[in-house]
Coordinates of C-alpha atoms in Angstrom, one line a residue:
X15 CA 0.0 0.0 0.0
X16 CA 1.5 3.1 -1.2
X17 CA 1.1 6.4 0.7
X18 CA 0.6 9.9 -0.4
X19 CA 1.2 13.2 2.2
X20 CA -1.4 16.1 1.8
X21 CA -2.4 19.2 3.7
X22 CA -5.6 18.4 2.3
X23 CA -7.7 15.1 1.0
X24 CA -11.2 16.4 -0.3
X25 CA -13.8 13.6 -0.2
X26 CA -15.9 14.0 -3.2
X27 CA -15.8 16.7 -6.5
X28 CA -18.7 18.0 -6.4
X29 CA -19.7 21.8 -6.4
X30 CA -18.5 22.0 -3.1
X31 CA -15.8 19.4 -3.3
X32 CA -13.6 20.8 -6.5
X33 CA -14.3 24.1 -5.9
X34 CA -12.6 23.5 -1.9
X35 CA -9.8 21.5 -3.6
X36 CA -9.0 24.2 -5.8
X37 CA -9.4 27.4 -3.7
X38 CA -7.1 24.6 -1.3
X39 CA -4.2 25.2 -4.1
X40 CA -4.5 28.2 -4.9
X41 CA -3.8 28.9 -1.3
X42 CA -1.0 26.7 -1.1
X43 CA -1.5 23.9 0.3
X44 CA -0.2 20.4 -1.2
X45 CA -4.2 19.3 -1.7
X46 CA -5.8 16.0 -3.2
X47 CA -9.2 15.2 -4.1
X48 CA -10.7 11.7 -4.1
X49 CA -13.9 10.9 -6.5
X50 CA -15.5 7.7 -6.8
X51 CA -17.6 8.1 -10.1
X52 CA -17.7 11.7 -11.7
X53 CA -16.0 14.8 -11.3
X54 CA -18.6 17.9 -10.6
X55 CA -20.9 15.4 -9.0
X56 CA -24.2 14.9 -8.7
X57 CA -25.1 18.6 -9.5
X58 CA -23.0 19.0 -12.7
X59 CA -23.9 15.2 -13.7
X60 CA -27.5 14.4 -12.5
X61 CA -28.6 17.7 -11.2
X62 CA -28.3 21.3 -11.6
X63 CA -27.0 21.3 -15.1
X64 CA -28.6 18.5 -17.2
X65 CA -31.8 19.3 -15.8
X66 CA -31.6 23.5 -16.8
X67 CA -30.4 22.1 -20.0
X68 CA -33.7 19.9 -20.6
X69 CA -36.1 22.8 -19.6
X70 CA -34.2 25.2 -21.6
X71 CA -36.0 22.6 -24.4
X72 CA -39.5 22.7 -22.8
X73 CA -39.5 26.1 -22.5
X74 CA -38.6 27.1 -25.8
X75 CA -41.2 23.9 -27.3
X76 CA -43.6 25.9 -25.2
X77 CA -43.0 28.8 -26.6
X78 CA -43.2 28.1 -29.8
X79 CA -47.0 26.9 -29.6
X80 CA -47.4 30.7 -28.7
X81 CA -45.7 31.8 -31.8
X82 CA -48.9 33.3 -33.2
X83 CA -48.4 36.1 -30.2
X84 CA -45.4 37.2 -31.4
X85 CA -46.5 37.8 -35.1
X86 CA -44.9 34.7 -36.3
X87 CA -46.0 31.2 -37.6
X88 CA -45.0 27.8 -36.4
X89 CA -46.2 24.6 -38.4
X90 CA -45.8 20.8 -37.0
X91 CA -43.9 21.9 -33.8
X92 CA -42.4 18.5 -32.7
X93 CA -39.8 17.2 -30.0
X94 CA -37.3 14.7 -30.4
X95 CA -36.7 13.9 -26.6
X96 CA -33.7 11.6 -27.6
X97 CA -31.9 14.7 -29.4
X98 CA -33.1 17.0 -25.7
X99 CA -31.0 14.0 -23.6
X100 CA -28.2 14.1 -26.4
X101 CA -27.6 18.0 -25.6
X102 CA -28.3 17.7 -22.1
X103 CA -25.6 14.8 -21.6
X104 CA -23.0 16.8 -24.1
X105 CA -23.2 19.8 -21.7
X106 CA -22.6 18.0 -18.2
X107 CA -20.4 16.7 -20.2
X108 CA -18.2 19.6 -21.3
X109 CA -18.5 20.8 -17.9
X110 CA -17.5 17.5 -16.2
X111 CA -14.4 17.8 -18.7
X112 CA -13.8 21.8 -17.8
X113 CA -13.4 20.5 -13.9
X114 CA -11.0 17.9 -14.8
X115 CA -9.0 20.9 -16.6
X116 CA -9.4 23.1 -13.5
X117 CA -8.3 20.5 -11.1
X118 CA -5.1 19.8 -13.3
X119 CA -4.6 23.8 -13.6
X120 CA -4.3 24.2 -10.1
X121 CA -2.1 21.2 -9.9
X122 CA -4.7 19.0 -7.5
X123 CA -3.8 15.3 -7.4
X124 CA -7.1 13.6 -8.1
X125 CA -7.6 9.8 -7.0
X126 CA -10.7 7.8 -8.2
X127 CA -12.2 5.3 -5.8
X128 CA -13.8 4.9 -2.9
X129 CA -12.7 6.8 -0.1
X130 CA -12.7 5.5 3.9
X131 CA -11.4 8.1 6.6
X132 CA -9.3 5.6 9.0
X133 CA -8.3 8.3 11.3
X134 CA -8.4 11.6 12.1
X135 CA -5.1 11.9 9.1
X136 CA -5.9 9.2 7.4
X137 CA -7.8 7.8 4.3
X138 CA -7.8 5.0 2.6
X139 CA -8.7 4.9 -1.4
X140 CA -9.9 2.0 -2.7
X141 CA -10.7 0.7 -6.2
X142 CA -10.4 -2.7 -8.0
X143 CA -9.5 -4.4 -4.9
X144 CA -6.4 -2.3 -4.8
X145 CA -5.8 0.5 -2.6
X146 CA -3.6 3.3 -0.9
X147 CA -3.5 5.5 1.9
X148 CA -2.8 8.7 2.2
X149 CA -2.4 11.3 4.9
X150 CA -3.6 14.6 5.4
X151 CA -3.2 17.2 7.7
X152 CA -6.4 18.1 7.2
X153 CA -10.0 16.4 5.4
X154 CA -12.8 18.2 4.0
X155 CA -15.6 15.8 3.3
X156 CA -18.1 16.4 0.8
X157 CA -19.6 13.5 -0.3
X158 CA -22.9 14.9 -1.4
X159 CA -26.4 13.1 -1.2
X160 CA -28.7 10.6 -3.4
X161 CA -32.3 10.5 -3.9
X162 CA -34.6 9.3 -0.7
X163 CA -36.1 6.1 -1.9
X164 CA -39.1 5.4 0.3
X165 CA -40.7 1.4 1.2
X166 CA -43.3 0.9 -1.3
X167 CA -41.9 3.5 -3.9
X168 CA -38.5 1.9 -4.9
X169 CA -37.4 3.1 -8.4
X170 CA -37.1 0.0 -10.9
X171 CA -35.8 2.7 -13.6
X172 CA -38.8 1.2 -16.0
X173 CA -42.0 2.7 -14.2
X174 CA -40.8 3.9 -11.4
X175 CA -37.9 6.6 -11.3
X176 CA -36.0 8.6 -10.0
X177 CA -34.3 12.3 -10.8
X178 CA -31.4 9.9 -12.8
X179 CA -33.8 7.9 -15.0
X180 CA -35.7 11.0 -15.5
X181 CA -32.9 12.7 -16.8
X182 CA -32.0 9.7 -19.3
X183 CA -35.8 7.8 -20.2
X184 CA -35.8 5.3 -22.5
X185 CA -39.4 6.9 -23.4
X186 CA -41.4 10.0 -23.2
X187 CA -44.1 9.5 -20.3
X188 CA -48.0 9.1 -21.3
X189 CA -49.5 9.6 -17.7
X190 CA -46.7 11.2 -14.9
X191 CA -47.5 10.7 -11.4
X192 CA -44.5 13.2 -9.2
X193 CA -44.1 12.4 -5.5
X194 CA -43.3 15.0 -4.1
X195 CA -43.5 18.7 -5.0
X196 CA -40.4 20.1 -4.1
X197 CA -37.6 21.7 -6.4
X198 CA -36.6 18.6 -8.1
X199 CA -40.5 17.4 -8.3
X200 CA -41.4 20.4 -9.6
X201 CA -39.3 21.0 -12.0
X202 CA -39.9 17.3 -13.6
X203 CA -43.0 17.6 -13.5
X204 CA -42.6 21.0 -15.6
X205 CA -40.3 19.6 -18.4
X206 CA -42.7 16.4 -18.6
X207 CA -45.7 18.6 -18.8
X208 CA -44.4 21.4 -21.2
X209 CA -43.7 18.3 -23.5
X210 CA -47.3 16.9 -23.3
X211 CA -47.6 14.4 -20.6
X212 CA -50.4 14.0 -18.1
X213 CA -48.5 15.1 -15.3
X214 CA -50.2 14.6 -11.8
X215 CA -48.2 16.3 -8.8
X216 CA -49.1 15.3 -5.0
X217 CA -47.9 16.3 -2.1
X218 CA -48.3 15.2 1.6
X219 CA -48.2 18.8 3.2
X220 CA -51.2 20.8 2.9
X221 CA -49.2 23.1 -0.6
X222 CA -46.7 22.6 -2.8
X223 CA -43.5 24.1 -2.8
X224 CA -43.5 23.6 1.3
X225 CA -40.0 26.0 1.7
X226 CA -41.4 28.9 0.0
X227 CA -43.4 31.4 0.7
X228 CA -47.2 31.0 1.1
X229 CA -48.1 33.4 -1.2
X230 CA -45.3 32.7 -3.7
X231 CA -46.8 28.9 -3.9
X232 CA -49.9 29.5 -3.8
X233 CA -49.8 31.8 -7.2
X234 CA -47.2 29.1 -8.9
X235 CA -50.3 26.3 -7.7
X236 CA -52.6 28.5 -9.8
X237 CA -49.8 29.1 -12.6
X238 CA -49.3 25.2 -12.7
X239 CA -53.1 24.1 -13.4
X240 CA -53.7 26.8 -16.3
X241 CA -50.8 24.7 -17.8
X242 CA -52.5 21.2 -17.3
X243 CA -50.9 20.1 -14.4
X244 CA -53.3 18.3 -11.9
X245 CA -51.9 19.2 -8.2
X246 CA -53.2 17.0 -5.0
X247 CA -51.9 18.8 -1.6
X248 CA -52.7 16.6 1.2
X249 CA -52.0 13.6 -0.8
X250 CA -49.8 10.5 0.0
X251 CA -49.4 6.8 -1.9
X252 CA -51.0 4.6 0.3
X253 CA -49.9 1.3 -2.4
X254 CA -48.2 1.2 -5.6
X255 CA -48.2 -2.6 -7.0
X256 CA -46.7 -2.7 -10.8
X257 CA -48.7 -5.1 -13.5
X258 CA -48.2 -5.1 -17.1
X259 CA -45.7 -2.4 -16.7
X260 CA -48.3 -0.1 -15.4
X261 CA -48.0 1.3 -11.8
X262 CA -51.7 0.7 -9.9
X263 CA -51.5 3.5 -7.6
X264 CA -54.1 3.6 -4.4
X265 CA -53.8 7.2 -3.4
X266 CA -54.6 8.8 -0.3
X267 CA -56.3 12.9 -0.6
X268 CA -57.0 13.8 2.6
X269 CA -58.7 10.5 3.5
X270 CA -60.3 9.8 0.6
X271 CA -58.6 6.7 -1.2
X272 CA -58.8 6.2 -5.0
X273 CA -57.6 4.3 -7.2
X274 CA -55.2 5.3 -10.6
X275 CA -53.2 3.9 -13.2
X276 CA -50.0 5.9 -14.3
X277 CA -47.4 4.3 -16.9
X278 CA -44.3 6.8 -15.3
X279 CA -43.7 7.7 -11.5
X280 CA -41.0 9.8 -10.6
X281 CA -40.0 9.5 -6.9
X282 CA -39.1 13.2 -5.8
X283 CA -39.5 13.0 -1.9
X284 CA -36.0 14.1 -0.3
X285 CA -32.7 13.3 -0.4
X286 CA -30.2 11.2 1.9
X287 CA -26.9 12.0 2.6
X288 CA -23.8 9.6 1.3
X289 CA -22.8 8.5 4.8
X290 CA -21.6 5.2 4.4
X291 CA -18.9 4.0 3.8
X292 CA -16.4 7.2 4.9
X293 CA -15.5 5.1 8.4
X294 CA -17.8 7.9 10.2
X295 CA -18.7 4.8 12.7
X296 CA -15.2 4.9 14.1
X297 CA -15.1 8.5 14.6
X298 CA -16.6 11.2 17.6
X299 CA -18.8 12.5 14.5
X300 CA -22.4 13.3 15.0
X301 CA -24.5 11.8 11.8
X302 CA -28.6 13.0 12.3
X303 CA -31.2 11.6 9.7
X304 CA -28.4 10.8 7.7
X305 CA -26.4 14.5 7.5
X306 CA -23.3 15.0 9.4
X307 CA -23.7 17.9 12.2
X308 CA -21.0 20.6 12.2
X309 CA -20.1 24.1 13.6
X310 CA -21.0 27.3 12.1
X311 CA -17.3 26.6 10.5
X312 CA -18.0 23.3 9.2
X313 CA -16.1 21.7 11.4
X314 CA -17.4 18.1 12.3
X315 CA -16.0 17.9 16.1
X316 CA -12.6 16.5 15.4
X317 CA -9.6 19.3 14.6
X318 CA -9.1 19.2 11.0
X319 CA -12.5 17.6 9.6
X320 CA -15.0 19.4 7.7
X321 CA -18.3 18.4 6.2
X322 CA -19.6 20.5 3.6
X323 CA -22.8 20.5 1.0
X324 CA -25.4 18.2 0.8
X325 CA -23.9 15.7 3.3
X326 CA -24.0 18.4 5.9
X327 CA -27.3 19.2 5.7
X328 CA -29.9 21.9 4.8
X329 CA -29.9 24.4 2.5
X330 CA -29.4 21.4 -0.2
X331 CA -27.8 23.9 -2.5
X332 CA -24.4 23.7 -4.9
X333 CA -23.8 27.3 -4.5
X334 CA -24.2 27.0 -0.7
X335 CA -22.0 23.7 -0.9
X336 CA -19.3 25.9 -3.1
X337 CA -18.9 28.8 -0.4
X338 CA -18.5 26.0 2.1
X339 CA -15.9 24.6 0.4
X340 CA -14.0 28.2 0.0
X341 CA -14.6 29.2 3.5
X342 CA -12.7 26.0 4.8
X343 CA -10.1 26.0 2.7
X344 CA -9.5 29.4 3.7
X345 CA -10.0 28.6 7.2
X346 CA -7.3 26.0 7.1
X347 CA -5.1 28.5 5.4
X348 CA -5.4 30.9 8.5
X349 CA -7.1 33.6 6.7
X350 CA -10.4 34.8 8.7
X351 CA -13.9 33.8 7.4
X352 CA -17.0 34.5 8.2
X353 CA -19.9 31.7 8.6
X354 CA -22.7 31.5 6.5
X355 CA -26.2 32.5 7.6
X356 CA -28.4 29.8 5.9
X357 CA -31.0 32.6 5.7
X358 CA -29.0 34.8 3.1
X359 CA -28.9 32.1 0.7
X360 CA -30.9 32.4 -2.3
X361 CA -33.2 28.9 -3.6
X362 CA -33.7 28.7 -6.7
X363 CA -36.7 26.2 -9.2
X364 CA -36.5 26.8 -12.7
X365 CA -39.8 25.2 -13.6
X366 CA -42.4 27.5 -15.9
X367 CA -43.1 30.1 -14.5
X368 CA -39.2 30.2 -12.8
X369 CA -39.8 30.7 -8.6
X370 CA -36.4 32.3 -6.4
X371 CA -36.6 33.7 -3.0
X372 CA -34.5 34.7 0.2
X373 CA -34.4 35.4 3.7
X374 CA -37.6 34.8 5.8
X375 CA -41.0 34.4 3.9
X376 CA -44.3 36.2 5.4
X377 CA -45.1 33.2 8.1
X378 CA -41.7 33.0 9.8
X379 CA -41.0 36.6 10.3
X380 CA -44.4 36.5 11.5
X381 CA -43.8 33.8 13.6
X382 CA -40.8 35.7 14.9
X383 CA -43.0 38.4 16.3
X384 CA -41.4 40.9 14.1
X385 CA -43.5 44.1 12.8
X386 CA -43.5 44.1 9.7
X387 CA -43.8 46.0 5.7
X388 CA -45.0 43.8 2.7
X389 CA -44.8 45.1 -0.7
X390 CA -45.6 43.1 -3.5
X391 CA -45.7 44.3 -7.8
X392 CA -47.3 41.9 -10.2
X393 CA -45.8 41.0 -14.1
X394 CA -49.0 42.6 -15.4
X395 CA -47.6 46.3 -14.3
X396 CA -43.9 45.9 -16.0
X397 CA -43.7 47.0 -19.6
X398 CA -40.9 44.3 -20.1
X399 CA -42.4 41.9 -18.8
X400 CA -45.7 42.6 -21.3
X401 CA -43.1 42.9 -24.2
X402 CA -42.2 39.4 -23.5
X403 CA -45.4 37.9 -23.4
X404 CA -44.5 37.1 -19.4
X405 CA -47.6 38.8 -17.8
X406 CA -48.2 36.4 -15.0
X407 CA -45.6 36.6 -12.1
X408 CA -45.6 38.7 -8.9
X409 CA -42.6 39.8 -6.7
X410 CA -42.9 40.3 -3.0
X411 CA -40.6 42.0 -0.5
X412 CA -40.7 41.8 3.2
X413 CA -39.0 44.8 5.7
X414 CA -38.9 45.0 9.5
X415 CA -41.4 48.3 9.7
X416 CA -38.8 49.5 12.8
X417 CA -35.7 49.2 11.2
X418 CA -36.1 49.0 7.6
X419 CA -34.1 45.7 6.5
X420 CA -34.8 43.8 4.1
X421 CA -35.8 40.3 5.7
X422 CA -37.1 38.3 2.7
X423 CA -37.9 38.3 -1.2
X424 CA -39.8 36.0 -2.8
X425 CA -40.2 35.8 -6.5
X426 CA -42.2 33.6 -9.2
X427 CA -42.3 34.3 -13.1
X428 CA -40.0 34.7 -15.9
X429 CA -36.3 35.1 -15.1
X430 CA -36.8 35.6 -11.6
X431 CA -33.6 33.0 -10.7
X432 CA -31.7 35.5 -12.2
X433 CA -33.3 38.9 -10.4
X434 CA -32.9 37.6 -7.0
X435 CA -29.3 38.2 -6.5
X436 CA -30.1 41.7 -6.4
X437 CA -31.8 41.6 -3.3
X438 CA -29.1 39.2 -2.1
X439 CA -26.3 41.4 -2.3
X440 CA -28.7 44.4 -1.0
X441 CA -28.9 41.9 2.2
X442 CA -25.0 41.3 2.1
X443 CA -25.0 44.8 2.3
X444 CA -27.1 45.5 4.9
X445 CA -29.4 47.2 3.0
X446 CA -32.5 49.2 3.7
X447 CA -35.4 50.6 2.5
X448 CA -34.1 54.0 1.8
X449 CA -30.9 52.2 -0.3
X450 CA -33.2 50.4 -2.5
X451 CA -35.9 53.2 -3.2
X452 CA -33.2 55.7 -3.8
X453 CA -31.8 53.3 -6.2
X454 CA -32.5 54.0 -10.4
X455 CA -33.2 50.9 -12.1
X456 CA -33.1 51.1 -15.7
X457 CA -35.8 50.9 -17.9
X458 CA -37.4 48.5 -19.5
X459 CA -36.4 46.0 -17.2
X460 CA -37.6 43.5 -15.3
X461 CA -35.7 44.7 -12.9
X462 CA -37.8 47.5 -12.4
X463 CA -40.4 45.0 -10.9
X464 CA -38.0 45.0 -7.5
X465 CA -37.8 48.9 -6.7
X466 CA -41.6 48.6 -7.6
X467 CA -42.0 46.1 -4.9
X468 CA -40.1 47.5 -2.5
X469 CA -42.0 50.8 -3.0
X470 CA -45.6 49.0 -2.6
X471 CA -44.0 48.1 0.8
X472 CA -43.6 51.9 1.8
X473 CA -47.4 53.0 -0.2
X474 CA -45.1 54.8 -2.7
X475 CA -45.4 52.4 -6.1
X476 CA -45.8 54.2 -8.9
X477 CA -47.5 51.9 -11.7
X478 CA -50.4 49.8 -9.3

């Protein structure tokens, strides 16, 4: 068994695994990274990027069955969904490729297999029955998370998937049934739909899109049924049996059981983190409901282990996962950091219409007991937004009344994943009301939508 010294092993090269390796060297520090299956992970292989790349296709096939709106003619629109996964795959891809490069740049030693933490500066790497151990000063794990497969609802990858074999079918789906309505249900359910399936959506809680705001769900709800889509809040499987490869679903609304035949499920109900394996078991390291618990600083209990992304828990985000991986790395350099507030991070579903928010929504600042100022500016009252054909969307800001920050936004219509990083950086910056209405946002923009909103909040909006 050969042996390799590091100052740092990443576990995992993901979003928040490559880009800690690399910030690591660029710092540096002698750093290695250890990947059993793809570099960029989940999000750049099965996630983030595929999937963006296959709605880009439904939204523009959508579109184009509007063409008469925009003054132009459109005969025999058709998909070829085999040509949508082609381009999809090419671009993860490219990017999984691009990594590769940037890992090389910076001169990170990358090791493929299967990595076991046998002390607190040790791992073993493992592949092909052969292995080697190497030794680091320090180990940043970032192992990432799979999809929650719940008794009953196992995926066989025929009739019953999940986000993978949705993201490679051997078919186009007749009659969709999505569990779950979260971001990854959602936005399956919004490629599948835009293409022409039946799509059904249930959820257990009593509305879809449970982490966002109220409001902001409720108006997507509305959004989703003018499209087709049949949502069921307050819904569960009660029994799934397969026959004739058709899943028999038994289905459970509020009490009321009945009875439906679906030829594609997609299980979207959570995600697990990848815990096993790492030699956790042998370590003073706290693992809750599958996540591995750390300080504000990532740190996992034990000097010189991290945790970061998906395997560390909520928000389940790659950009969150990324500044986690630059924070530690900087951290272990000795330069000073700052933690993350989970609350300043912006989440992001790029079904149609696109939904983005930050900070608290409506119910926990009111939960909070804080006073606050709601302003909200509808789609219908922005030129651009009319100019586009994108009428139907709504912003909505949220201000402490006493002090004037800016506690949440909460977005859903066209480009909206895009506007909210405005109002990130404004809470970065500490921002107040008098910042942002004292702010010129050009025009036509959509942009324009946000001072509007945060003007409803103060009864001074100009164009409601």
């Amino acid at each position: 068994m050969s042996q390799d010294n590091f100052d740092v092993v990443v576990i995992g090269a993901g979003p928040g695994g490559y880009v800690a390796a690399i910030r690591s060297a660029q710092l540096g520090l002698k750093t290695a990274i250890v990947e059993r299956e793809h570099m960029g992970g989940i999000c750049l292989n099965w996630g983030c990027i595929p999937t963006k790349a296959m709605l880009r296709s439904a939204e523009i096939f959508h579109l184009m069955h509007r063409a008469n709106e925009f003054g132009l003619s459109a005969d025999k629109i058709s998909f070829d969904l085999k040509a949508i996964i082609k381009r999809s795959r090419g671009i993860s891809k490219q990017l999984n490729q691009g990594v590769t490069h940037l890992l090389k740049k910076n001169k990170v030693k990358t090791f493929i297999g299967e990595a076991t933490i046998l002390d607190k500066k040790k791992i073993k790497v493992s592949k092909d029955k052969k292995s080697q151990e190497l030794t680091a000063d320090n180990i940043i794990i970032a192992s990432g998370a799979r999809a929650r497969e719940l008794p009953g609802l196992e995926a066989d990858g025929k009739i019953v998937w999940t986000y993978k074999h949705a993201l490679t079918p051997s078919r186009m789906p007749k009659k969709l049934l999505v569990i779950g309505s979260g971001a990854i249900g959602i936005e399956f359910a919004s490629f599948y739909n835009n293409l022409g399936a039946d799509t059904t959506v249930i959820e257990v809680v009593d509305r879809i899109l449970p982490a966002e705001d109220n409001e902001i769900a409720s108006f997507a709800h509305k959004q989703f049924q003018k499209q087709g889509m049949k949502v069921l809040t307050q819904t569960s499987v009660k029994n799934l049996e397969l026959k004739n490869n058709i899943a028999h679903v038994e289905i459970d609304q509020s009490g009321e059981i009945k009875s439906e035949q679906f030829d594609t499920v997609i299980s979207a109900v959570g995600i697990v983190g990848n815990v096993e394996g790492l030699g956790l078991e042998k370590l003073p390291v706290k693992v809750e409901k599958s996540h591995i618990e750390t300080d504000s600083n990532c740190n996992v209990g034990i000097e010189g282990i991290y945790a970061i992304g998906d395997v560390a828990g909520a928000p389940w985000l790659a950009h969150k996962a990324s500044h986690e991986g630059v924070m530690v790395a900087e951290l272990i350099a000795g330069q000073k950091v700052h933690a993350i507030e989970p609350r300043t991070i912006a989440g992001c579903t790029y079904c149609t219409p696109q939904i983005a928010s930050v900070g608290l929504t409506e119910e926990d600042a009111k939960k909070k007991g804080l006073k606050i100022k709601i302003g909200r500016f509808p789609f219908i009252g922005n030129g651009k937004a009319i100019a586009l054909g994108e009428e139907e969307g709504l912003i909505k800001t949220i201000f402490d009344s006493e002090t004037g920050e800016l506690l949440g936004a909460h977005m859903v219509g066209a480009e909206v994943t895009e506007l909210i990083q405005g109002y990130v950086l404004g809470q970065k910056l500490e921002t107040t009301e008098e910042d942002l209405i004292s702010t010129i946002f050009p025009h036509p923009t959509l942009s324009e939508m946000m001072h509007e909103s945060v003007l409803d909040a103060y009864d001074r909006a100009i164009h409601i």
